């Protein structure tokens, strides 16, 4: 047995760039109150981004769309955040939005990319048919590939979500899933995400 002592050093990476794709449910089931809290929390998140940080906003209801791209000016991103509102119909193409978000982040350095998902839905149309063309299995395949693995930080709201499926996505991606009992917890969860992203550590050891 090697009993030689090992020295560990812990470093903070203060200059770490973060690239966040925020995937926000805007289906009709999302309450006005929840989206108001999200607008406020994402505005604060955006205003606290460092100069090299970027955030993309993807929304989904009956389709998935990019509301603001990674390279959009900060003002455009803030405007897109303020435009978040529930759609007229209660369809949620959740899986298409996630597939789009993972593909968008695939070209970024692996240690800088993160996906934030906020949803109270499962992937269905109003007529209870699958809304997305992509499947849970396709998303899971992306999350197990080194080229596209991206941590999912998930906030699942209400009782209509598929908690097991969301938790599996978080686990496979080495992210986290939160299922708060109240939408009032949204600002704290998003604030904590930002703190965690900007306070990552590197562990080095010498023999």
PDB file of N, CA and C in Angstrom, residues 55-132:
ATOM      1  N   UNK A  55     -26.699  34.014 -22.471  1.00  0.00           N
ATOM      2  CA  UNK A  55     -27.899  33.243 -22.203  1.00  0.00           C
ATOM      3  C   UNK A  55     -28.806  33.260 -23.420  1.00  0.00           C
ATOM      4  N   UNK A  56     -29.342  32.120 -23.738  1.00  0.00           N
ATOM      5  CA  UNK A  56     -30.310  31.980 -24.820  1.00  0.00           C
ATOM      6  C   UNK A  56     -31.663  31.658 -24.197  1.00  0.00           C
ATOM      7  N   UNK A  57     -32.722  32.160 -24.794  1.00  0.00           N
ATOM      8  CA  UNK A  57     -34.067  31.925 -24.282  1.00  0.00           C
ATOM      9  C   UNK A  57     -34.864  31.143 -25.319  1.00  0.00           C
ATOM     10  N   UNK A  58     -35.309  29.946 -24.921  1.00  0.00           N
ATOM     11  CA  UNK A  58     -36.169  29.107 -25.754  1.00  0.00           C
ATOM     12  C   UNK A  58     -37.508  28.977 -25.038  1.00  0.00           C
ATOM     13  N   UNK A  59     -38.588  29.215 -25.749  1.00  0.00           N
ATOM     14  CA  UNK A  59     -39.918  29.053 -25.160  1.00  0.00           C
ATOM     15  C   UNK A  59     -40.665  27.957 -25.912  1.00  0.00           C
ATOM     16  N   UNK A  60     -41.633  27.364 -25.225  1.00  0.00           N
ATOM     17  CA  UNK A  60     -42.415  26.335 -25.889  1.00  0.00           C
ATOM     18  C   UNK A  60     -43.846  26.325 -25.382  1.00  0.00           C
ATOM     19  N   UNK A  61     -44.731  26.091 -26.327  1.00  0.00           N
ATOM     20  CA  UNK A  61     -46.143  25.789 -26.063  1.00  0.00           C
ATOM     21  C   UNK A  61     -46.539  24.835 -27.185  1.00  0.00           C
ATOM     22  N   UNK A  62     -47.315  25.274 -28.178  1.00  0.00           N
ATOM     23  CA  UNK A  62     -47.661  24.387 -29.288  1.00  0.00           C
ATOM     24  C   UNK A  62     -46.485  24.143 -30.223  1.00  0.00           C
ATOM     25  N   UNK A  63     -45.406  24.889 -30.051  1.00  0.00           N
ATOM     26  CA  UNK A  63     -44.154  24.679 -30.787  1.00  0.00           C
ATOM     27  C   UNK A  63     -43.019  25.207 -29.928  1.00  0.00           C
ATOM     28  N   UNK A  64     -41.806  24.878 -30.328  1.00  0.00           N
ATOM     29  CA  UNK A  64     -40.613  25.392 -29.643  1.00  0.00           C
ATOM     30  C   UNK A  64     -39.980  26.457 -30.519  1.00  0.00           C
ATOM     31  N   UNK A  65     -39.520  27.540 -29.882  1.00  0.00           N
ATOM     32  CA  UNK A  65     -38.935  28.624 -30.664  1.00  0.00           C
ATOM     33  C   UNK A  65     -37.833  29.316 -29.857  1.00  0.00           C
ATOM     34  N   UNK A  66     -36.896  29.902 -30.574  1.00  0.00           N
ATOM     35  CA  UNK A  66     -35.846  30.692 -29.951  1.00  0.00           C
ATOM     36  C   UNK A  66     -36.327  32.121 -29.819  1.00  0.00           C
ATOM     37  N   UNK A  67     -36.520  32.572 -28.595  1.00  0.00           N
ATOM     38  CA  UNK A  67     -36.971  33.944 -28.362  1.00  0.00           C
ATOM     39  C   UNK A  67     -35.812  34.922 -28.386  1.00  0.00           C
ATOM     40  N   UNK A  68     -34.616  34.440 -27.997  1.00  0.00           N
ATOM     41  CA  UNK A  68     -33.418  35.280 -28.021  1.00  0.00           C
ATOM     42  C   UNK A  68     -32.206  34.365 -28.098  1.00  0.00           C
ATOM     43  N   UNK A  69     -31.338  34.597 -29.078  1.00  0.00           N
ATOM     44  CA  UNK A  69     -30.185  33.731 -29.296  1.00  0.00           C
ATOM     45  C   UNK A  69     -29.017  34.046 -28.383  1.00  0.00           C
ATOM     46  N   UNK A  70     -28.044  33.130 -28.350  1.00  0.00           N
ATOM     47  CA  UNK A  70     -26.877  33.302 -27.480  1.00  0.00           C
ATOM     48  C   UNK A  70     -26.106  34.579 -27.780  1.00  0.00           C
ATOM     49  N   UNK A  71     -26.058  34.959 -29.032  1.00  0.00           N
ATOM     50  CA  UNK A  71     -25.265  36.126 -29.423  1.00  0.00           C
ATOM     51  C   UNK A  71     -26.093  37.397 -29.542  1.00  0.00           C
ATOM     52  N   UNK A  72     -27.340  37.343 -29.104  1.00  0.00           N
ATOM     53  CA  UNK A  72     -28.187  38.536 -29.159  1.00  0.00           C
ATOM     54  C   UNK A  72     -27.701  39.578 -28.156  1.00  0.00           C
ATOM     55  N   UNK A  73     -27.880  40.862 -28.446  1.00  0.00           N
ATOM     56  CA  UNK A  73     -27.527  41.898 -27.474  1.00  0.00           C
ATOM     57  C   UNK A  73     -28.288  41.698 -26.162  1.00  0.00           C
ATOM     58  N   UNK A  74     -27.676  42.106 -25.074  1.00  0.00           N
ATOM     59  CA  UNK A  74     -28.285  41.916 -23.756  1.00  0.00           C
ATOM     60  C   UNK A  74     -29.674  42.557 -23.681  1.00  0.00           C
ATOM     61  N   UNK A  75     -29.839  43.695 -24.328  1.00  0.00           N
ATOM     62  CA  UNK A  75     -31.138  44.360 -24.311  1.00  0.00           C
ATOM     63  C   UNK A  75     -32.221  43.543 -24.993  1.00  0.00           C
ATOM     64  N   UNK A  76     -31.862  42.842 -26.079  1.00  0.00           N
ATOM     65  CA  UNK A  76     -32.833  41.986 -26.759  1.00  0.00           C
ATOM     66  C   UNK A  76     -33.245  40.828 -25.866  1.00  0.00           C
ATOM     67  N   UNK A  77     -32.282  40.262 -25.142  1.00  0.00           N
ATOM     68  CA  UNK A  77     -32.589  39.183 -24.212  1.00  0.00           C
ATOM     69  C   UNK A  77     -33.541  39.653 -23.114  1.00  0.00           C
ATOM     70  N   UNK A  78     -33.259  40.820 -22.554  1.00  0.00           N
ATOM     71  CA  UNK A  78     -34.135  41.361 -21.510  1.00  0.00           C
ATOM     72  C   UNK A  78     -35.543  41.609 -22.053  1.00  0.00           C
ATOM     73  N   UNK A  79     -35.620  42.083 -23.296  1.00  0.00           N
ATOM     74  CA  UNK A  79     -36.932  42.299 -23.902  1.00  0.00           C
ATOM     75  C   UNK A  79     -37.696  41.000 -24.088  1.00  0.00           C
ATOM     76  N   UNK A  80     -36.991  39.930 -24.514  1.00  0.00           N
ATOM     77  CA  UNK A  80     -37.636  38.637 -24.696  1.00  0.00           C
ATOM     78  C   UNK A  80     -38.116  38.068 -23.363  1.00  0.00           C
ATOM     79  N   UNK A  81     -37.342  38.286 -22.315  1.00  0.00           N
ATOM     80  CA  UNK A  81     -37.749  37.838 -20.980  1.00  0.00           C
ATOM     81  C   UNK A  81     -39.041  38.545 -20.566  1.00  0.00           C
ATOM     82  N   UNK A  82     -39.118  39.838 -20.820  1.00  0.00           N
ATOM     83  CA  UNK A  82     -40.303  40.593 -20.425  1.00  0.00           C
ATOM     84  C   UNK A  82     -41.531  40.206 -21.239  1.00  0.00           C
ATOM     85  N   UNK A  83     -41.321  39.589 -22.390  1.00  0.00           N
ATOM     86  CA  UNK A  83     -42.440  39.169 -23.231  1.00  0.00           C
ATOM     87  C   UNK A  83     -43.016  37.812 -22.836  1.00  0.00           C
ATOM     88  N   UNK A  84     -42.422  37.141 -21.849  1.00  0.00           N
ATOM     89  CA  UNK A  84     -42.921  35.832 -21.443  1.00  0.00           C
ATOM     90  C   UNK A  84     -44.362  35.939 -20.949  1.00  0.00           C
ATOM     91  N   UNK A  85     -45.240  35.154 -21.551  1.00  0.00           N
ATOM     92  CA  UNK A  85     -46.660  35.185 -21.192  1.00  0.00           C
ATOM     93  C   UNK A  85     -47.278  33.859 -21.596  1.00  0.00           C
ATOM     94  N   UNK A  86     -48.342  33.435 -20.918  1.00  0.00           N
ATOM     95  CA  UNK A  86     -48.975  32.167 -21.275  1.00  0.00           C
ATOM     96  C   UNK A  86     -49.658  32.232 -22.635  1.00  0.00           C
ATOM     97  N   UNK A  87     -49.542  31.147 -23.393  1.00  0.00           N
ATOM     98  CA  UNK A  87     -50.163  31.069 -24.706  1.00  0.00           C
ATOM     99  C   UNK A  87     -51.670  30.846 -24.570  1.00  0.00           C
ATOM    100  N   UNK A  88     -52.351  30.957 -25.688  1.00  0.00           N
ATOM    101  CA  UNK A  88     -53.805  30.793 -25.684  1.00  0.00           C
ATOM    102  C   UNK A  88     -54.207  29.345 -25.454  1.00  0.00           C
ATOM    103  N   UNK A  89     -53.390  28.419 -25.980  1.00  0.00           N
ATOM    104  CA  UNK A  89     -53.748  27.008 -25.929  1.00  0.00           C
ATOM    105  C   UNK A  89     -52.799  26.246 -25.007  1.00  0.00           C
ATOM    106  N   UNK A  90     -53.268  25.096 -24.525  1.00  0.00           N
ATOM    107  CA  UNK A  90     -52.518  24.344 -23.517  1.00  0.00           C
ATOM    108  C   UNK A  90     -51.801  23.150 -24.135  1.00  0.00           C
ATOM    109  N   UNK A  91     -51.015  23.396 -25.175  1.00  0.00           N
ATOM    110  CA  UNK A  91     -50.149  22.375 -25.757  1.00  0.00           C
ATOM    111  C   UNK A  91     -48.719  22.671 -25.327  1.00  0.00           C
ATOM    112  N   UNK A  92     -47.929  21.614 -25.151  1.00  0.00           N
ATOM    113  CA  UNK A  92     -46.567  21.812 -24.655  1.00  0.00           C
ATOM    114  C   UNK A  92     -45.607  20.872 -25.375  1.00  0.00           C
ATOM    115  N   UNK A  93     -44.869  21.416 -26.344  1.00  0.00           N
ATOM    116  CA  UNK A  93     -43.866  20.628 -27.078  1.00  0.00           C
ATOM    117  C   UNK A  93     -42.544  20.665 -26.316  1.00  0.00           C
ATOM    118  N   UNK A  94     -42.570  20.086 -25.142  1.00  0.00           N
ATOM    119  CA  UNK A  94     -41.440  20.118 -24.217  1.00  0.00           C
ATOM    120  C   UNK A  94     -40.199  19.454 -24.802  1.00  0.00           C
ATOM    121  N   UNK A  95     -40.345  18.265 -25.362  1.00  0.00           N
ATOM    122  CA  UNK A  95     -39.175  17.512 -25.825  1.00  0.00           C
ATOM    123  C   UNK A  95     -38.518  18.172 -27.030  1.00  0.00           C
ATOM    124  N   UNK A  96     -39.316  18.779 -27.918  1.00  0.00           N
ATOM    125  CA  UNK A  96     -38.713  19.513 -29.039  1.00  0.00           C
ATOM    126  C   UNK A  96     -37.879  20.685 -28.526  1.00  0.00           C
ATOM    127  N   UNK A  97     -38.371  21.363 -27.496  1.00  0.00           N
ATOM    128  CA  UNK A  97     -37.635  22.497 -26.934  1.00  0.00           C
ATOM    129  C   UNK A  97     -36.321  22.034 -26.317  1.00  0.00           C
ATOM    130  N   UNK A  98     -36.347  20.910 -25.602  1.00  0.00           N
ATOM    131  CA  UNK A  98     -35.122  20.397 -24.993  1.00  0.00           C
ATOM    132  C   UNK A  98     -34.126  19.929 -26.048  1.00  0.00           C
ATOM    133  N   UNK A  99     -34.622  19.262 -27.076  1.00  0.00           N
ATOM    134  CA  UNK A  99     -33.737  18.805 -28.150  1.00  0.00           C
ATOM    135  C   UNK A  99     -33.064  20.011 -28.807  1.00  0.00           C
ATOM    136  N   UNK A 100     -33.834  21.041 -29.075  1.00  0.00           N
ATOM    137  CA  UNK A 100     -33.304  22.259 -29.673  1.00  0.00           C
ATOM    138  C   UNK A 100     -32.255  22.890 -28.765  1.00  0.00           C
ATOM    139  N   UNK A 101     -32.519  22.927 -27.469  1.00  0.00           N
ATOM    140  CA  UNK A 101     -31.587  23.546 -26.525  1.00  0.00           C
ATOM    141  C   UNK A 101     -30.270  22.787 -26.457  1.00  0.00           C
ATOM    142  N   UNK A 102     -30.334  21.455 -26.431  1.00  0.00           N
ATOM    143  CA  UNK A 102     -29.105  20.663 -26.381  1.00  0.00           C
ATOM    144  C   UNK A 102     -28.290  20.851 -27.647  1.00  0.00           C
ATOM    145  N   UNK A 103     -28.952  20.843 -28.795  1.00  0.00           N
ATOM    146  CA  UNK A 103     -28.233  21.034 -30.053  1.00  0.00           C
ATOM    147  C   UNK A 103     -27.578  22.407 -30.125  1.00  0.00           C
ATOM    148  N   UNK A 104     -28.262  23.429 -29.604  1.00  0.00           N
ATOM    149  CA  UNK A 104     -27.705  24.784 -29.623  1.00  0.00           C
ATOM    150  C   UNK A 104     -26.426  24.870 -28.800  1.00  0.00           C
ATOM    151  N   UNK A 105     -26.392  24.160 -27.680  1.00  0.00           N
ATOM    152  CA  UNK A 105     -25.229  24.234 -26.805  1.00  0.00           C
ATOM    153  C   UNK A 105     -24.108  23.292 -27.165  1.00  0.00           C
ATOM    154  N   UNK A 106     -24.335  22.425 -28.157  1.00  0.00           N
ATOM    155  CA  UNK A 106     -23.359  21.369 -28.446  1.00  0.00           C
ATOM    156  C   UNK A 106     -22.012  21.911 -28.900  1.00  0.00           C
ATOM    157  N   UNK A 107     -21.987  23.058 -29.553  1.00  0.00           N
ATOM    158  CA  UNK A 107     -20.725  23.601 -30.037  1.00  0.00           C
ATOM    159  C   UNK A 107     -19.948  24.386 -29.004  1.00  0.00           C
ATOM    160  N   UNK A 108     -20.501  24.517 -27.806  1.00  0.00           N
ATOM    161  CA  UNK A 108     -19.843  25.290 -26.756  1.00  0.00           C
ATOM    162  C   UNK A 108     -18.952  24.398 -25.898  1.00  0.00           C
ATOM    163  N   UNK A 109     -17.934  24.957 -25.243  1.00  0.00           N
ATOM    164  CA  UNK A 109     -17.109  24.138 -24.346  1.00  0.00           C
ATOM    165  C   UNK A 109     -17.975  23.434 -23.303  1.00  0.00           C
ATOM    166  N   UNK A 110     -17.695  22.150 -23.087  1.00  0.00           N
ATOM    167  CA  UNK A 110     -18.565  21.328 -22.253  1.00  0.00           C
ATOM    168  C   UNK A 110     -18.705  21.853 -20.838  1.00  0.00           C
ATOM    169  N   UNK A 111     -17.639  22.456 -20.296  1.00  0.00           N
ATOM    170  CA  UNK A 111     -17.696  22.892 -18.894  1.00  0.00           C
ATOM    171  C   UNK A 111     -18.339  24.264 -18.727  1.00  0.00           C
ATOM    172  N   UNK A 112     -18.871  24.839 -19.833  1.00  0.00           N
ATOM    173  CA  UNK A 112     -19.504  26.159 -19.727  1.00  0.00           C
ATOM    174  C   UNK A 112     -21.000  26.116 -19.996  1.00  0.00           C
ATOM    175  N   UNK A 113     -21.531  25.018 -20.482  1.00  0.00           N
ATOM    176  CA  UNK A 113     -22.917  25.002 -20.956  1.00  0.00           C
ATOM    177  C   UNK A 113     -23.856  24.381 -19.923  1.00  0.00           C
ATOM    178  N   UNK A 114     -25.028  24.986 -19.808  1.00  0.00           N
ATOM    179  CA  UNK A 114     -26.039  24.563 -18.854  1.00  0.00           C
ATOM    180  C   UNK A 114     -27.412  24.840 -19.454  1.00  0.00           C
ATOM    181  N   UNK A 115     -28.356  23.966 -19.160  1.00  0.00           N
ATOM    182  CA  UNK A 115     -29.740  24.185 -19.581  1.00  0.00           C
ATOM    183  C   UNK A 115     -30.611  24.335 -18.341  1.00  0.00           C
ATOM    184  N   UNK A 116     -31.370  25.423 -18.288  1.00  0.00           N
ATOM    185  CA  UNK A 116     -32.365  25.649 -17.240  1.00  0.00           C
ATOM    186  C   UNK A 116     -33.735  25.390 -17.846  1.00  0.00           C
ATOM    187  N   UNK A 117     -34.476  24.460 -17.271  1.00  0.00           N
ATOM    188  CA  UNK A 117     -35.836  24.162 -17.727  1.00  0.00           C
ATOM    189  C   UNK A 117     -36.820  24.503 -16.622  1.00  0.00           C
ATOM    190  N   UNK A 118     -37.845  25.258 -16.976  1.00  0.00           N
ATOM    191  CA  UNK A 118     -38.953  25.532 -16.050  1.00  0.00           C
ATOM    192  C   UNK A 118     -40.239  25.119 -16.744  1.00  0.00           C
ATOM    193  N   UNK A 119     -40.978  24.179 -16.140  1.00  0.00           N
ATOM    194  CA  UNK A 119     -42.186  23.669 -16.774  1.00  0.00           C
ATOM    195  C   UNK A 119     -43.192  23.185 -15.744  1.00  0.00           C
ATOM    196  N   UNK A 120     -44.467  23.217 -16.146  1.00  0.00           N
ATOM    197  CA  UNK A 120     -45.513  22.580 -15.338  1.00  0.00           C
ATOM    198  C   UNK A 120     -46.282  21.577 -16.191  1.00  0.00           C
ATOM    199  N   UNK A 121     -45.644  21.120 -17.289  1.00  0.00           N
ATOM    200  CA  UNK A 121     -46.369  20.352 -18.304  1.00  0.00           C
ATOM    201  C   UNK A 121     -45.704  19.016 -18.592  1.00  0.00           C
ATOM    202  N   UNK A 122     -46.470  18.149 -19.265  1.00  0.00           N
ATOM    203  CA  UNK A 122     -45.927  17.006 -19.958  1.00  0.00           C
ATOM    204  C   UNK A 122     -46.111  17.244 -21.448  1.00  0.00           C
ATOM    205  N   UNK A 123     -45.447  16.453 -22.257  1.00  0.00           N
ATOM    206  CA  UNK A 123     -45.422  16.695 -23.706  1.00  0.00           C
ATOM    207  C   UNK A 123     -46.705  16.192 -24.351  1.00  0.00           C
ATOM    208  N   UNK A 124     -47.709  17.064 -24.391  1.00  0.00           N
ATOM    209  CA  UNK A 124     -48.990  16.711 -24.991  1.00  0.00           C
ATOM    210  C   UNK A 124     -49.610  17.922 -25.674  1.00  0.00           C
ATOM    211  N   UNK A 125     -50.452  17.637 -26.664  1.00  0.00           N
ATOM    212  CA  UNK A 125     -51.310  18.667 -27.242  1.00  0.00           C
ATOM    213  C   UNK A 125     -52.593  18.739 -26.423  1.00  0.00           C
ATOM    214  N   UNK A 126     -53.432  19.701 -26.761  1.00  0.00           N
ATOM    215  CA  UNK A 126     -54.719  19.806 -26.067  1.00  0.00           C
ATOM    216  C   UNK A 126     -55.597  18.573 -26.293  1.00  0.00           C
ATOM    217  N   UNK A 127     -55.375  17.890 -27.409  1.00  0.00           N
ATOM    218  CA  UNK A 127     -56.149  16.668 -27.686  1.00  0.00           C
ATOM    219  C   UNK A 127     -55.477  15.426 -27.107  1.00  0.00           C
ATOM    220  N   UNK A 128     -54.462  15.646 -26.252  1.00  0.00           N
ATOM    221  CA  UNK A 128     -53.777  14.577 -25.512  1.00  0.00           C
ATOM    222  C   UNK A 128     -52.953  13.657 -26.403  1.00  0.00           C
ATOM    223  N   UNK A 129     -52.462  14.196 -27.507  1.00  0.00           N
ATOM    224  CA  UNK A 129     -51.505  13.489 -28.361  1.00  0.00           C
ATOM    225  C   UNK A 129     -50.107  14.044 -28.106  1.00  0.00           C
ATOM    226  N   UNK A 130     -49.054  13.265 -28.410  1.00  0.00           N
ATOM    227  CA  UNK A 130     -47.700  13.811 -28.253  1.00  0.00           C
ATOM    228  C   UNK A 130     -47.548  15.108 -29.052  1.00  0.00           C
ATOM    229  N   UNK A 131     -46.962  16.110 -28.433  1.00  0.00           N
ATOM    230  CA  UNK A 131     -46.795  17.408 -29.102  1.00  0.00           C
ATOM    231  C   UNK A 131     -45.504  17.465 -29.913  1.00  0.00           C
ATOM    232  N   UNK A 132     -44.464  16.820 -29.423  1.00  0.00           N
ATOM    233  CA  UNK A 132     -43.139  16.932 -30.039  1.00  0.00           C
ATOM    234  C   UNK A 132     -42.902  15.851 -31.086  1.00  0.00           C
TER     235      UNK A 132
END
